[in-house]
């Protein structure tokens, strides 16, 4: 805690932080881009660049994939599972040792409040701890194929696993992909988002300190077009986990198809939160506020559509507006209740959605405008916004905004709420607030979503499989199912 305060003060005084990594992390060390180019990363809290990093291209991707391929064939696939587990466990411990610095860097680079970044770093450590324990439990099966035969299977690592990572949860998304990949015996080439490159690089460095052999985890930084696209199309990549927008995900899937490469796609969401009249009111209010304003709404699983029973609507929405208006805004390192959005482009996108909605006559009950850090007059901020009386087919209800904008729809009863909730091209998560156990589980059964949260939005952790249906993607991360994404089954049938 002490250390994070010191670092936050250094950042406030100097506009940057000491000893940030520069260069890609390839084959066990930092290396400049082949082209020698660099690009800037911004501090969204003041809308200024604070550091440079390597601007990679296809040559760097190729070097990283080659390194990962050799490390897979020659080293990592044959390291005993228990030893892989020990390295991952040490990684978890080292992340915890370095948590203050990682959180400050994450907050500065992404804009998110320091407290949220600290939670993300704890989550990253937990992902390594969880998969550390899973390495030597990855058991195969036997099959009853008759007397005189032996049938069995085991899980082989897939090979080189690419991780294409977004800017909203840089270290958590990196960890939840890299940890199971390494646990399964895969090697990794990770490509963090160009808005937030630093914590993935530091993670690779920490893995090396924990004893990970060179080349097993590589990180190439740069843009989606120059690094992401060649990585997705690289014939040496055996698996791709992509988290990001639907449009880019479709492109990644098409590129993967040419090499028949496996993909897990974790795409957007427009997740409903159903609040029934018999809910525990305070709990539901806290839940709805957190679901949309945490990380300024830049969460694939943000609860961005409130669907509420009519009898509760007016008072509940009035309370929501009061709470939204009282949220403190500011630079992430001052740990406000809400930080900036991540980039000028994202701010423009959010503002555009709300402006178009206003022109269509949608009522904006609170918020609905850009703002700045009240202390410095700078940064990419958008006020916590609540739009009411929204029609189910309105753009604001149907499209992922990825910002602090909540829409409110009225439901006549639970069945109507369910129908409204499922009227979406997305199906990532859904929330339910009710004291009625049967109603909750009837809804959980009927909701089209990869996961359902009952009476606590964002409940659960690394143990719980996570992923989407419909346009939200397919495949699951986290949990033991997340581990199997990085495995392929080999079955053996023998006559004796
Ligand atoms: P994006 O999907 O383009 O970026 C995500 C990652 O993909 C980044 O690392 C990016 O560099 C990489 N990428 C970009 N183009 C690529 C390509 N052609 N091939 C391979 N990789 C590529 O998302 P972007 O532009 O940052 O944000 C746009 C919208 O996407 C947001 O407003 C939001 O709605 C959605 N989004 C959803 C996320 C989620 O968690 N599901 C995360 C980030 C964005
Ligand atoms: Mg940044």
XYZ file of C-alpha atoms and ligand atoms in Angstrom:
541
model
C 0.000 0.000 0.000
C 2.805 2.318 1.044
C 4.663 1.558 -2.161
C 1.667 2.203 -4.394
C 1.193 5.623 -2.779
C 4.865 6.462 -3.384
C 4.635 5.386 -7.002
C 1.372 7.261 -7.525
C 3.097 10.391 -6.208
C 6.030 9.876 -8.588
C 3.570 9.510 -11.470
C 1.694 12.648 -10.429
C 4.926 14.642 -10.136
C 6.727 13.409 -13.260
C 3.906 12.268 -15.564
C 5.501 8.842 -15.903
C 7.020 5.961 -13.935
C 10.606 4.751 -13.679
C 11.858 1.503 -15.226
C 8.953 0.705 -17.510
C 9.807 -2.110 -19.882
C 10.629 -1.127 -23.430
C 10.904 -3.634 -26.222
C 9.103 -6.861 -26.912
C 9.746 -9.824 -24.630
C 11.026 -12.550 -26.949
C 13.079 -15.645 -26.171
C 13.559 -14.730 -22.533
C 14.495 -11.060 -22.779
C 13.554 -7.579 -23.906
C 14.337 -6.746 -27.499
C 13.669 -3.712 -29.693
C 11.325 -3.952 -32.654
C 13.067 -5.243 -35.788
C 12.097 -1.947 -37.407
C 13.354 -0.005 -34.345
C 10.044 1.866 -34.282
C 8.328 2.806 -31.032
C 4.890 4.162 -30.228
C 3.375 6.047 -27.292
C 1.036 4.836 -24.605
C -1.318 7.376 -23.074
C -2.413 8.106 -19.546
C -6.179 8.455 -20.097
C -6.568 10.357 -16.817
C -4.795 13.371 -18.339
C -4.916 12.495 -22.060
C -1.120 12.699 -22.383
C 1.423 10.107 -23.517
C 3.552 8.847 -20.621
C 5.868 6.237 -22.129
C 6.922 4.568 -25.358
C 6.988 0.899 -26.266
C 8.035 -1.238 -29.230
C 5.893 -0.875 -32.335
C 6.152 -4.366 -33.756
C 5.364 -5.888 -37.102
C 5.277 -9.259 -38.841
C 9.047 -9.768 -38.443
C 8.757 -9.526 -34.638
C 5.714 -11.818 -34.646
C 7.667 -14.355 -36.648
C 10.618 -14.211 -34.229
C 8.269 -14.726 -31.274
C 6.364 -17.611 -32.872
C 9.635 -19.278 -33.861
C 10.915 -18.923 -30.296
C 7.648 -20.299 -28.885
C 7.709 -23.194 -31.340
C 11.257 -24.242 -30.412
C 10.515 -23.872 -26.714
C 7.455 -26.074 -27.142
C 9.113 -28.854 -29.134
C 12.406 -28.880 -27.290
C 11.506 -27.993 -23.732
C 8.145 -27.160 -22.277
C 5.946 -29.987 -23.530
C 8.254 -32.439 -21.745
C 8.632 -30.568 -18.463
C 6.853 -32.710 -15.850
C 3.437 -31.380 -14.888
C 4.422 -30.975 -11.232
C 7.353 -28.773 -12.235
C 5.135 -26.656 -14.454
C 2.890 -26.250 -11.431
C 5.778 -25.131 -9.234
C 6.774 -22.435 -11.752
C 3.197 -21.162 -11.958
C 2.911 -21.135 -8.157
C 6.117 -19.106 -7.892
C 4.700 -16.741 -10.518
C 1.622 -16.168 -8.359
C 3.871 -15.357 -5.396
C 6.039 -12.971 -7.439
C 2.964 -11.168 -8.782
C 1.842 -10.663 -5.195
C 5.313 -9.384 -4.207
C 5.178 -6.873 -7.056
C 1.456 -6.107 -6.754
C 1.771 -2.431 -5.822
C 3.941 -1.571 -8.816
C 1.872 -3.658 -11.232
C -1.329 -1.994 -10.051
C 0.058 1.536 -10.379
C 1.292 0.809 -13.915
C -2.048 -0.783 -14.845
C -3.980 2.166 -13.447
C -1.813 4.720 -15.229
C -1.893 2.889 -18.558
C -5.601 2.008 -18.634
C -7.057 4.861 -16.562
C -8.874 2.585 -14.140
C -9.061 3.491 -10.426
C -6.086 2.174 -8.474
C -8.306 0.037 -6.238
C -9.744 -1.726 -9.282
C -6.247 -2.247 -10.698
C -5.192 -3.757 -7.364
C -8.124 -6.161 -7.632
C -7.082 -7.085 -11.176
C -3.532 -7.828 -10.027
C -4.843 -10.015 -7.190
C -6.978 -11.803 -9.786
C -3.958 -12.345 -12.016
C -2.022 -13.912 -9.136
C -5.016 -16.066 -8.339
C -5.199 -17.311 -11.954
C -1.613 -18.560 -11.754
C -2.271 -20.103 -8.343
C -5.397 -21.875 -9.597
C -3.791 -23.332 -12.720
C -0.598 -24.174 -10.788
C -2.692 -26.602 -8.816
C -4.315 -28.031 -11.939
C -1.159 -28.986 -13.890
C -0.728 -32.417 -12.321
C -4.461 -33.203 -12.220
C -4.909 -33.142 -15.960
C -5.824 -36.797 -16.227
C -6.919 -38.849 -19.176
C -9.446 -41.665 -19.340
C -9.765 -45.371 -20.059
C -12.350 -46.940 -22.343
C -14.090 -50.343 -22.064
C -13.447 -51.617 -25.585
C -13.492 -55.300 -24.707
C -11.312 -58.171 -23.503
C -7.931 -58.207 -25.184
C -7.954 -54.462 -25.756
C -6.650 -51.470 -23.885
C -8.210 -48.090 -24.606
C -6.992 -44.901 -22.985
C -6.652 -41.194 -23.673
C -4.532 -38.353 -22.483
C -4.474 -34.590 -22.887
C -1.695 -33.263 -25.067
C -0.809 -29.565 -25.174
C -1.960 -27.972 -28.426
C 1.342 -26.196 -29.140
C 1.882 -22.468 -29.608
C -1.041 -20.507 -28.158
C -1.560 -16.891 -29.261
C -3.265 -14.490 -26.865
C -4.763 -11.317 -28.327
C -5.618 -9.088 -25.406
C -7.811 -5.968 -25.082
C -7.155 -2.758 -23.149
C -9.946 -2.944 -20.584
C -8.474 -5.722 -18.385
C -4.861 -5.967 -19.549
C -3.259 -8.003 -16.773
C -6.325 -10.075 -15.915
C -6.990 -11.096 -19.517
C -3.310 -11.885 -20.047
C -3.192 -14.010 -16.891
C -6.413 -15.899 -17.523
C -5.066 -16.927 -20.943
C -1.370 -17.418 -20.248
C -1.754 -19.395 -16.992
C -3.909 -22.244 -18.388
C -1.911 -22.334 -21.625
C 1.327 -22.860 -19.689
C -0.353 -25.290 -17.296
C -1.451 -27.444 -20.227
C 2.097 -27.459 -21.621
C 1.575 -24.914 -24.403
C 3.926 -22.057 -25.155
C 2.636 -18.522 -25.681
C 2.861 -15.470 -27.893
C 0.805 -12.685 -26.337
C -0.166 -9.442 -28.019
C -1.439 -6.835 -25.583
C -3.572 -3.936 -26.814
C -1.589 -0.934 -28.057
C -3.374 1.245 -25.490
C -2.103 -0.840 -22.539
C 1.074 -2.785 -23.329
C 3.032 -2.738 -20.079
C 1.652 -5.277 -17.617
C 1.753 -8.159 -20.132
C 5.462 -7.450 -20.655
C 6.033 -7.384 -16.899
C 4.152 -10.658 -16.557
C 6.514 -12.317 -19.037
C 9.462 -10.965 -17.050
C 7.989 -12.289 -13.793
C 7.435 -15.721 -15.380
C 11.092 -15.810 -16.302
C 12.087 -14.929 -12.744
C 9.847 -17.766 -11.559
C 11.897 -20.196 -13.639
C 10.015 -20.349 -16.922
C 12.428 -21.399 -19.681
C 13.232 -18.849 -22.383
C 10.812 -18.743 -25.298
C 7.903 -20.313 -23.425
C 6.125 -16.964 -22.977
C 6.725 -14.163 -25.482
C 5.031 -10.776 -25.742
C 4.942 -8.681 -28.909
C 3.597 -5.132 -28.660
C 2.150 -2.931 -31.376
C -1.053 -2.318 -33.261
C -3.771 -4.764 -34.202
C -3.074 -4.359 -37.893
C 0.699 -4.754 -37.631
C 1.011 -7.363 -34.856
C -2.435 -8.867 -34.188
C -3.236 -9.662 -37.807
C 0.089 -11.391 -38.651
C -0.123 -13.311 -35.366
C -3.663 -14.548 -36.121
C -2.583 -15.567 -39.632
C 0.723 -17.182 -38.643
C 0.883 -20.857 -39.685
C 3.083 -21.615 -36.663
C 0.289 -20.712 -34.236
C -1.786 -23.709 -33.073
C -4.441 -21.959 -30.991
C -5.744 -18.389 -30.680
C -7.563 -16.897 -27.713
C -8.989 -13.554 -28.765
C -10.777 -11.065 -26.510
C -12.149 -7.924 -28.107
C -14.697 -6.593 -30.556
C -17.008 -8.699 -32.701
C -15.653 -7.232 -35.944
C -12.023 -7.957 -35.086
C -12.976 -11.390 -33.738
C -14.596 -12.287 -37.042
C -11.411 -11.241 -38.843
C -9.293 -13.347 -36.473
C -11.541 -16.358 -37.024
C -11.266 -15.956 -40.809
C -7.470 -15.674 -40.605
C -7.368 -18.766 -38.375
C -9.533 -20.696 -40.833
C -6.832 -20.542 -43.507
C -4.511 -22.528 -41.240
C -7.279 -24.563 -39.555
C -6.188 -23.040 -36.251
C -8.387 -23.411 -33.174
C -9.950 -20.281 -31.732
C -11.642 -19.196 -28.546
C -13.497 -15.930 -29.069
C -14.516 -13.771 -26.135
C -16.346 -10.901 -27.800
C -18.737 -8.196 -26.775
C -21.778 -8.197 -24.606
C -24.937 -6.296 -23.785
C -25.713 -8.040 -20.577
C -29.117 -7.651 -18.904
C -29.659 -7.202 -15.182
C -33.167 -8.303 -14.210
C -34.475 -6.717 -11.017
C -37.738 -8.204 -9.753
C -40.087 -6.401 -7.378
C -39.250 -8.707 -4.450
C -35.480 -8.099 -4.599
C -33.367 -7.002 -1.665
C -33.405 -3.359 -2.658
C -30.043 -2.085 -1.358
C -28.216 -5.107 -2.682
C -29.819 -4.638 -6.093
C -28.965 -0.916 -6.168
C -25.323 -1.623 -5.306
C -25.259 -4.404 -7.852
C -26.718 -2.379 -10.722
C -24.381 0.571 -10.064
C -21.295 -1.647 -9.905
C -22.332 -3.642 -12.955
C -22.262 -0.605 -15.247
C -19.913 1.936 -13.657
C -17.040 -0.310 -12.620
C -14.129 0.346 -15.013
C -16.342 3.121 -16.466
C -18.487 0.451 -18.106
C -15.630 -0.829 -20.262
C -16.289 -4.445 -19.451
C -17.412 -7.106 -21.901
C -19.685 -8.427 -19.156
C -20.905 -5.015 -17.921
C -24.540 -5.078 -16.846
C -25.583 -2.454 -19.369
C -29.330 -3.165 -19.651
C -31.430 -2.832 -16.513
C -34.742 -4.680 -16.878
C -36.924 -3.837 -13.912
C -40.449 -4.695 -12.790
C -42.849 -1.802 -13.214
C -43.883 -1.449 -9.564
C -40.272 -0.834 -8.529
C -39.215 1.290 -11.498
C -39.733 4.931 -10.506
C -38.206 4.897 -7.022
C -35.408 2.557 -7.970
C -34.366 4.626 -10.986
C -34.492 7.815 -8.902
C -32.120 6.190 -6.391
C -29.858 4.941 -9.181
C -29.593 8.472 -10.592
C -28.736 9.904 -7.175
C -26.009 7.306 -6.743
C -24.665 7.810 -10.270
C -24.461 11.583 -9.687
C -22.604 11.117 -6.412
C -19.840 8.917 -7.868
C -16.451 10.610 -7.576
C -14.595 11.008 -10.880
C -10.898 11.599 -11.285
C -7.484 10.370 -12.304
C -7.202 6.650 -11.632
C -4.195 7.007 -9.343
C -6.258 9.115 -6.903
C -8.548 6.093 -6.666
C -11.880 7.761 -7.451
C -15.096 5.730 -7.739
C -14.923 6.075 -11.526
C -11.985 6.805 -13.803
C -11.719 8.015 -17.398
C -12.511 5.947 -20.462
C -9.454 4.459 -22.050
C -8.910 6.541 -25.175
C -10.091 9.543 -27.153
C -11.539 7.119 -29.711
C -13.532 5.287 -27.059
C -14.780 8.567 -25.571
C -15.980 9.632 -29.015
C -17.711 6.306 -29.504
C -19.572 6.520 -26.202
C -20.572 10.151 -26.782
C -21.763 9.277 -30.299
C -24.134 6.581 -29.016
C -25.703 8.943 -26.487
C -25.948 11.848 -28.945
C -27.748 9.688 -31.522
C -30.085 8.376 -28.804
C -30.923 11.935 -27.736
C -31.765 12.834 -31.332
C -34.132 9.838 -31.483
C -35.870 11.186 -28.379
C -34.496 8.748 -25.803
C -34.727 10.307 -22.319
C -31.369 10.691 -20.566
C -32.219 10.726 -16.856
C -28.705 11.626 -15.740
C -25.274 12.180 -17.264
C -25.036 12.189 -21.031
C -21.966 14.369 -21.509
C -18.200 14.364 -21.593
C -16.305 15.838 -18.693
C -12.776 16.175 -17.260
C -10.869 15.376 -14.097
C -12.240 18.063 -11.729
C -8.793 18.529 -10.188
C -6.774 19.042 -13.383
C -9.336 19.894 -16.050
C -7.914 17.145 -18.246
C -8.565 13.542 -19.283
C -11.081 11.487 -21.231
C -14.088 11.308 -18.930
C -17.749 10.562 -19.526
C -20.377 11.142 -16.878
C -22.242 8.143 -15.445
C -25.298 8.010 -17.695
C -28.741 6.445 -17.371
C -31.212 6.342 -20.270
C -34.821 5.485 -19.392
C -37.921 4.284 -21.199
C -35.801 2.520 -23.797
C -37.447 0.430 -26.512
C -36.094 -3.057 -26.941
C -34.997 -2.441 -30.526
C -33.277 0.889 -29.845
C -29.601 1.113 -30.812
C -28.738 2.067 -27.227
C -30.258 -1.209 -26.001
C -28.921 -3.406 -28.787
C -25.337 -2.247 -29.367
C -22.366 -2.621 -27.046
C -21.386 0.912 -25.956
C -18.466 -0.058 -23.721
C -18.793 2.985 -21.519
C -20.683 4.207 -18.435
C -24.129 4.122 -20.050
C -27.031 2.140 -18.581
C -30.341 1.649 -20.387
C -33.541 0.952 -18.448
C -36.456 -1.144 -19.700
C -39.683 -1.886 -17.823
C -40.921 -5.476 -17.471
C -44.461 -6.470 -16.475
C -43.356 -9.729 -14.821
C -40.529 -12.261 -14.748
C -41.577 -13.883 -18.020
C -41.600 -10.508 -19.778
C -38.206 -9.684 -18.234
C -36.828 -12.936 -19.604
C -38.119 -12.190 -23.101
C -36.577 -8.697 -23.019
C -33.305 -10.060 -21.653
C -32.972 -12.603 -24.445
C -33.802 -10.082 -27.210
C -30.159 -9.455 -28.025
C -27.540 -10.510 -30.512
C -25.216 -10.923 -27.519
C -25.379 -13.562 -24.802
C -22.423 -13.201 -22.466
C -23.729 -12.859 -18.925
C -26.982 -11.975 -17.195
C -27.809 -10.798 -13.679
C -30.895 -11.546 -11.606
C -32.001 -9.852 -8.381
C -34.862 -11.547 -6.489
C -35.452 -13.222 -3.123
C -37.554 -15.901 -4.812
C -35.316 -18.947 -5.181
C -37.573 -20.605 -7.752
C -37.941 -17.469 -9.877
C -34.175 -16.981 -9.821
C -33.442 -20.483 -11.072
C -36.285 -20.469 -13.604
C -34.667 -17.341 -15.029
C -31.180 -18.864 -14.845
C -32.465 -21.771 -16.909
C -34.174 -19.572 -19.486
C -31.547 -16.875 -19.905
C -29.365 -17.144 -22.986
C -25.984 -16.359 -21.448
C -22.658 -18.025 -20.782
C -23.080 -17.268 -17.119
C -25.763 -16.006 -14.789
C -25.170 -14.011 -11.596
C -27.865 -14.245 -8.945
C -28.037 -11.508 -6.281
C -24.426 -10.424 -6.855
C -23.248 -9.168 -10.213
C -19.691 -10.341 -11.058
C -19.894 -13.083 -8.394
C -17.389 -15.908 -8.733
C -13.757 -16.095 -9.745
C -11.209 -18.036 -11.731
C -12.934 -21.311 -10.757
C -16.033 -20.476 -12.810
C -16.001 -21.019 -16.594
C -16.557 -17.801 -18.536
C -17.533 -17.140 -22.147
C -20.370 -16.260 -24.440
C -23.085 -17.525 -26.738
C -24.346 -15.943 -29.980
C -22.271 -12.904 -31.069
C -20.509 -12.922 -27.696
C -18.328 -15.717 -29.003
C -17.662 -19.316 -28.101
C -15.308 -21.424 -26.054
C -14.774 -20.978 -22.341
C -11.958 -19.461 -20.333
C -11.340 -19.860 -16.600
C -12.155 -22.994 -14.621
C -10.991 -26.440 -15.635
C -12.825 -25.986 -18.906
C -10.465 -23.100 -19.668
C -7.551 -25.512 -19.316
C -9.038 -27.893 -21.859
C -8.976 -25.110 -24.497
C -5.205 -25.637 -24.571
C -5.377 -29.432 -24.781
C -6.163 -31.920 -27.471
C -7.209 -35.461 -26.671
C -5.144 -38.325 -27.927
C -6.856 -41.687 -27.639
C -4.982 -44.941 -27.927
C -6.564 -48.316 -28.668
C -4.346 -51.372 -28.383
C -4.869 -55.105 -28.864
C -2.978 -57.353 -26.522
P -10.381 -4.616 -30.981
O -11.170 -5.859 -30.969
O -9.982 -4.108 -32.331
O -9.048 -4.817 -30.109
C -8.793 -5.914 -29.256
C -7.413 -6.486 -29.517
O -7.354 -6.960 -30.870
C -6.262 -5.476 -29.390
O -5.122 -6.119 -28.891
C -6.028 -5.074 -30.836
O -4.740 -4.573 -31.083
C -6.244 -6.390 -31.549
N -6.541 -6.264 -32.974
C -7.071 -5.200 -33.626
N -7.184 -5.462 -34.943
C -6.735 -6.726 -35.126
C -6.619 -7.578 -36.275
N -6.976 -7.170 -37.478
N -6.156 -8.818 -36.072
C -5.798 -9.264 -34.864
N -5.876 -8.499 -33.752
C -6.332 -7.250 -33.881
O -11.191 -3.530 -30.161
P -10.959 -1.936 -30.031
O -10.843 -1.320 -31.372
O -9.875 -1.699 -29.069
O -12.341 -1.496 -29.368
C -13.505 -1.341 -30.149
C -14.713 -1.869 -29.437
O -14.561 -3.254 -29.208
C -14.970 -1.303 -28.063
O -15.650 -0.102 -28.128
C -15.781 -2.387 -27.432
O -17.126 -2.265 -27.794
C -15.227 -3.653 -28.028
N -14.278 -4.303 -27.123
C -14.694 -5.397 -26.418
C -13.848 -6.008 -25.515
C -14.265 -7.187 -24.722
O -13.773 -7.393 -23.634
N -15.144 -8.028 -25.229
C -12.502 -5.492 -25.256
C -12.134 -4.370 -26.097
C -13.018 -3.814 -26.971
Mg -2.328 3.597 -22.100
